[in-house]
């Protein structure tokens, strides 16, 4: 039983990472560069928290009516990707 719960939790963590990347506008293929992570630190920390606590984040997201993400991927002049909060 513990193995099943562990497997479900790990699948949830992996899925959370994929969903976070997709919602921000990043492709699923490949690794993110260190420069992208450093330049997108607020998004990165939010992603780490949502991966570790994905059941709570999922419940909150559903309770709020599935709002759109506040994050957006932007390509800079030197070709790197940054994730910033959307400006309205």
CSV table of C-alpha atoms in Angstrom, one decimal:
chain,number,residue,atom,x,y,z
A,1,UNK,CA,0.0,0.0,0.0
A,2,UNK,CA,2.8,2.4,0.8
A,3,UNK,CA,4.5,1.6,-2.5
A,4,UNK,CA,1.3,2.6,-4.3
A,5,UNK,CA,0.9,5.9,-2.5
A,6,UNK,CA,4.6,6.7,-3.1
A,7,UNK,CA,4.1,5.9,-6.8
A,8,UNK,CA,1.0,8.2,-7.0
A,9,UNK,CA,2.9,11.0,-5.2
A,10,UNK,CA,5.9,10.7,-7.6
A,11,UNK,CA,3.7,10.7,-10.7
A,12,UNK,CA,1.9,13.8,-9.3
A,13,UNK,CA,5.2,15.6,-8.9
A,14,UNK,CA,6.3,14.8,-12.4
A,15,UNK,CA,2.9,15.8,-13.8
A,16,UNK,CA,3.0,19.0,-11.8
A,17,UNK,CA,6.4,19.9,-13.4
A,18,UNK,CA,5.0,19.2,-16.9
A,19,UNK,CA,1.8,21.2,-16.3
A,20,UNK,CA,3.7,24.2,-14.9
A,21,UNK,CA,6.0,24.3,-17.9
A,22,UNK,CA,3.1,23.9,-20.4
A,23,UNK,CA,1.0,26.6,-18.7
A,24,UNK,CA,4.0,29.0,-18.8
A,25,UNK,CA,4.5,28.4,-22.5
A,26,UNK,CA,7.7,26.2,-22.4
A,27,UNK,CA,8.1,23.1,-24.4
A,28,UNK,CA,8.3,19.8,-22.7
A,29,UNK,CA,11.4,18.6,-24.6
A,30,UNK,CA,14.8,19.1,-23.2
A,31,UNK,CA,16.3,20.6,-20.1
A,32,UNK,CA,16.1,24.2,-19.0
A,33,UNK,CA,19.4,26.1,-18.9
A,34,UNK,CA,20.8,27.4,-15.7
A,35,UNK,CA,20.5,30.9,-17.1
A,36,UNK,CA,16.7,30.4,-17.6
A,37,UNK,CA,16.4,29.1,-14.0
A,38,UNK,CA,18.4,32.0,-12.5
A,39,UNK,CA,16.6,34.7,-14.5
A,40,UNK,CA,13.2,33.1,-13.6
A,41,UNK,CA,13.7,32.5,-9.9
A,42,UNK,CA,10.2,33.5,-8.6
A,43,UNK,CA,8.6,31.1,-11.1
A,44,UNK,CA,11.2,28.4,-10.4
A,45,UNK,CA,10.6,28.6,-6.6
A,46,UNK,CA,6.9,28.5,-7.2
A,47,UNK,CA,7.3,25.4,-9.3
A,48,UNK,CA,9.4,23.7,-6.7
A,49,UNK,CA,6.8,24.4,-4.0
A,50,UNK,CA,4.0,23.2,-6.3
A,51,UNK,CA,5.9,20.0,-7.1
A,52,UNK,CA,6.4,19.1,-3.4
A,53,UNK,CA,3.0,20.1,-2.3
A,54,UNK,CA,1.0,19.3,-5.4
A,55,UNK,CA,-2.1,17.9,-3.7
A,56,UNK,CA,-2.6,21.2,-1.9
A,57,UNK,CA,-1.9,23.3,-5.0
A,58,UNK,CA,-4.3,21.2,-7.1
A,59,UNK,CA,-7.1,21.5,-4.5
A,60,UNK,CA,-6.6,25.3,-4.3
A,61,UNK,CA,-6.5,25.7,-8.0
A,62,UNK,CA,-9.7,23.7,-8.4
A,63,UNK,CA,-11.4,25.5,-5.6
A,64,UNK,CA,-10.6,28.9,-7.2
A,65,UNK,CA,-12.3,27.8,-10.5
A,66,UNK,CA,-9.1,26.8,-12.4
A,67,UNK,CA,-7.7,30.3,-13.0
A,68,UNK,CA,-5.2,31.0,-15.8
A,69,UNK,CA,-1.5,31.1,-14.9
A,70,UNK,CA,0.1,34.5,-14.1
A,71,UNK,CA,3.4,33.3,-15.7
A,72,UNK,CA,4.5,33.8,-19.3
A,73,UNK,CA,7.6,32.6,-21.1
A,74,UNK,CA,9.6,35.4,-22.9
A,75,UNK,CA,12.5,35.0,-25.3
A,76,UNK,CA,15.2,37.6,-24.6
A,77,UNK,CA,17.4,39.3,-27.2
A,78,UNK,CA,20.2,36.8,-26.6
A,79,UNK,CA,17.9,33.9,-27.3
A,80,UNK,CA,17.4,32.6,-23.7
A,81,UNK,CA,14.0,32.1,-22.2
A,82,UNK,CA,12.7,33.9,-19.1
A,83,UNK,CA,9.5,33.3,-17.3
A,84,UNK,CA,7.9,36.4,-15.9
A,85,UNK,CA,4.6,37.4,-14.5
A,86,UNK,CA,2.2,38.6,-17.2
A,87,UNK,CA,1.6,42.3,-17.4
A,88,UNK,CA,-1.9,43.4,-17.9
